[in-house]
Coordinates of C-alpha atoms in Angstrom, one line a residue:
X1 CA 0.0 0.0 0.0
X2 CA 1.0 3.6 -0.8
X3 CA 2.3 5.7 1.9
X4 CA 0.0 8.7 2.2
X5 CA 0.5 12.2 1.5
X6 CA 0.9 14.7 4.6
X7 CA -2.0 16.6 2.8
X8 CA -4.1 13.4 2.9
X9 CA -2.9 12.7 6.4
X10 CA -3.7 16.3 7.6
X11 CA -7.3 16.2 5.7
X12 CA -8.2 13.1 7.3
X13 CA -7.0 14.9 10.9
X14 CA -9.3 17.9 10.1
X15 CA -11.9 15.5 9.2
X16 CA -11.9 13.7 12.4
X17 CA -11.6 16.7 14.3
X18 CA -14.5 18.7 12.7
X19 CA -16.6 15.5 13.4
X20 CA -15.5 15.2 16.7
X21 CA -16.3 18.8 17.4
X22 CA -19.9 18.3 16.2
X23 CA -20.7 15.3 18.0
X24 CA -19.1 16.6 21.5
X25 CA -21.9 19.6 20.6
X26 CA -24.6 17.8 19.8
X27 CA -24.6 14.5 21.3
X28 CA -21.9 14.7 24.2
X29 CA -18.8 12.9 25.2
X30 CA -20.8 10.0 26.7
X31 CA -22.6 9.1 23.1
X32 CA -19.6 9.9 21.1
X33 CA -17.5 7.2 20.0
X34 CA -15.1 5.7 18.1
X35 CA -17.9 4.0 16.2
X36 CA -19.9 7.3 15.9
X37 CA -16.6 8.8 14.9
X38 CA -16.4 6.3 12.3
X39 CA -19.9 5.7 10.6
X40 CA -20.0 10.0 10.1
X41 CA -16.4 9.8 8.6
X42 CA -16.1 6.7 6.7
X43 CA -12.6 6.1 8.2
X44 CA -12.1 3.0 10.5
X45 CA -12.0 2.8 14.2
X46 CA -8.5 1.7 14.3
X47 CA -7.9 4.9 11.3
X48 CA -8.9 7.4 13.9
X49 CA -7.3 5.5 17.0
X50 CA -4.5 5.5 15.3
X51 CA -4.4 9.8 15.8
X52 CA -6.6 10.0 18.5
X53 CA -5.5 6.8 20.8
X54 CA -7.6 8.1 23.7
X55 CA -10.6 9.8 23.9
X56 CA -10.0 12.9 26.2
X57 CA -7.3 13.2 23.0
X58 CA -10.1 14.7 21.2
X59 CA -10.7 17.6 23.7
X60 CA -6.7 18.7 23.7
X61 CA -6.9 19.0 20.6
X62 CA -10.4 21.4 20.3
X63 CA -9.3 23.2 23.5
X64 CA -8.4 26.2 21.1
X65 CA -12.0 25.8 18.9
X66 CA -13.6 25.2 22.1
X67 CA -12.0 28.4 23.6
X68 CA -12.7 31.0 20.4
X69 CA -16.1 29.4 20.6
X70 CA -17.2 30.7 23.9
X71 CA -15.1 33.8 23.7
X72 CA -17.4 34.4 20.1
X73 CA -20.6 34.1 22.5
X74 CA -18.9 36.8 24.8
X75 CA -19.1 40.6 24.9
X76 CA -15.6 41.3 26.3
X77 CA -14.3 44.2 25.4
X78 CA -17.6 46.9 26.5
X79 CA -17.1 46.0 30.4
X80 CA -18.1 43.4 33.2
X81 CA -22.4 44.3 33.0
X82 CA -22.2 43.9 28.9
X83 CA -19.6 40.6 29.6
X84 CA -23.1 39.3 32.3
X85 CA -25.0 40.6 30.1
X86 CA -23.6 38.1 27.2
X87 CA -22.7 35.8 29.5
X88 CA -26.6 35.5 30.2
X89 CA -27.1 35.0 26.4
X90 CA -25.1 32.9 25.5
X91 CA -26.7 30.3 28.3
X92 CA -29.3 30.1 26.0
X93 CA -27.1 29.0 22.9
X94 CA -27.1 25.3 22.7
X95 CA -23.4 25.4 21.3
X96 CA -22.3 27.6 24.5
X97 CA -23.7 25.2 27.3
X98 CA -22.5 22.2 25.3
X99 CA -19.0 23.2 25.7
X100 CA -19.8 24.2 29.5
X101 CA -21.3 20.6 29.8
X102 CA -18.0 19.4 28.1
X103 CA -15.8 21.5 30.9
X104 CA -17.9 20.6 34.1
X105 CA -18.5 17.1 33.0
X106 CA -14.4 16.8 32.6
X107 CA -14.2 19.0 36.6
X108 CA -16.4 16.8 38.4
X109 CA -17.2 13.1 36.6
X110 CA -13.9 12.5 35.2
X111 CA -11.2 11.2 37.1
X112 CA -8.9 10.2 34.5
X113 CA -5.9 12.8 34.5
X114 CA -6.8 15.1 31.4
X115 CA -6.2 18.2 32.4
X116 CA -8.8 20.1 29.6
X117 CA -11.5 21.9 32.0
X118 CA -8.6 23.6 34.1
X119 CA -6.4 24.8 30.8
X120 CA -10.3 25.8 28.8
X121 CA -11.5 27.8 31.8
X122 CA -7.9 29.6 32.8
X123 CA -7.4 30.4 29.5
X124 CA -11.1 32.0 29.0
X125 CA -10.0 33.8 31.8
X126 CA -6.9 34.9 30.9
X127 CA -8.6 36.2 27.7
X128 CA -11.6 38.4 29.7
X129 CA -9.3 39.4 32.1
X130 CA -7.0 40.5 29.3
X131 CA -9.6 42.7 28.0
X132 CA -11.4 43.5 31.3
X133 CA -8.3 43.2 33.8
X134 CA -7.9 40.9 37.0
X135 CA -11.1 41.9 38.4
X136 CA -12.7 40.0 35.9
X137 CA -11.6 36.6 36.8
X138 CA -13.7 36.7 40.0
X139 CA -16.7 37.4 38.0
X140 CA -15.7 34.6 35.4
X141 CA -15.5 32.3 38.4
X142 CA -19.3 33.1 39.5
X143 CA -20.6 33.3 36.0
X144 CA -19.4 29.7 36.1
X145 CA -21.4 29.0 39.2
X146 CA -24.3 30.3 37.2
X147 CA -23.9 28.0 34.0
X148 CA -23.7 25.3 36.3
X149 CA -26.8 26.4 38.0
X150 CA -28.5 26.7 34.5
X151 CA -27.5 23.7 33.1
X152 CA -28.5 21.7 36.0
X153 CA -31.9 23.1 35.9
X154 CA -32.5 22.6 32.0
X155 CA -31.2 19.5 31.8
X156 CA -33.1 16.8 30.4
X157 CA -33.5 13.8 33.0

């Protein structure tokens, strides 16, 4: 068999990633799999193993899409009432709790050592508190306390 092209190699990456991303959104970590992975793609279990051996290898590599993402749902730059404010909003996006599902689910469930809700949520810090200063980590920190509040409420049981 012919070795494959970096191009091809990198396409089939992107692929798997871009699935990936859309199943942890839509579906959740617990109901994707490998298999999942595979029917959407057409590439084999063992074909996305192979660049993904773990599962929690999925989420290092969409920390940064996960990251731009939430920051895209935020108004960060106009102060800490407009950041509430579209804090607030974004609860109501599907795509924004998904990812905090993603990041509490990883804090609290998970006891494997994947280290992706710590690095997501101190680097959404760093980026608000970049824009709004230091102050604004203590009000990232209860807007968390919020979305963990709101997604406990409108979750389906």
């Amino acid at each position: 068999m012919a070795k494959r092209s970096k191009v091809d190699t990198c396409r089939t990456i992107q692929l798997i990633l871009d699935t990936s991303c859309h199943q942890l959104l839509t579906v959740g970590y617990q109901n994707m799999s490998y298999t999942t992975l595979s029917q959407a793609t057409q590439i084999s279990r063992t074909g996305i193993s192979h660049h993904f051996p773990k599962k929690t290898d999925f989420l290092i590599a969409l920390e940064g899409r996960f990251l731009k993402l939430l920051v895209d749902h935020l108004t960060i730059n106009e102060g800490s009432d407009a950041l509430e404010l579209s804090w607030q909003k974004a609860l109501q996006s599907k795509e924004f709790t998904a990812i905090l599902r993603l990041v509490f689910h990883h804090s609290v469930i998970r006891s494997e050592a994947c280290y992706f809700s710590h690095r997501l949520m101190s680097n959404l810090s760093k980026v608000i508190s970049s824009h709004l200063g230091p102050q604004a980590e203590r009000q990232v920190e209860y807007l968390l306390g919020v979305s963990l509040v709101h997604i406990a409420r409108h979750s389906q049981i």
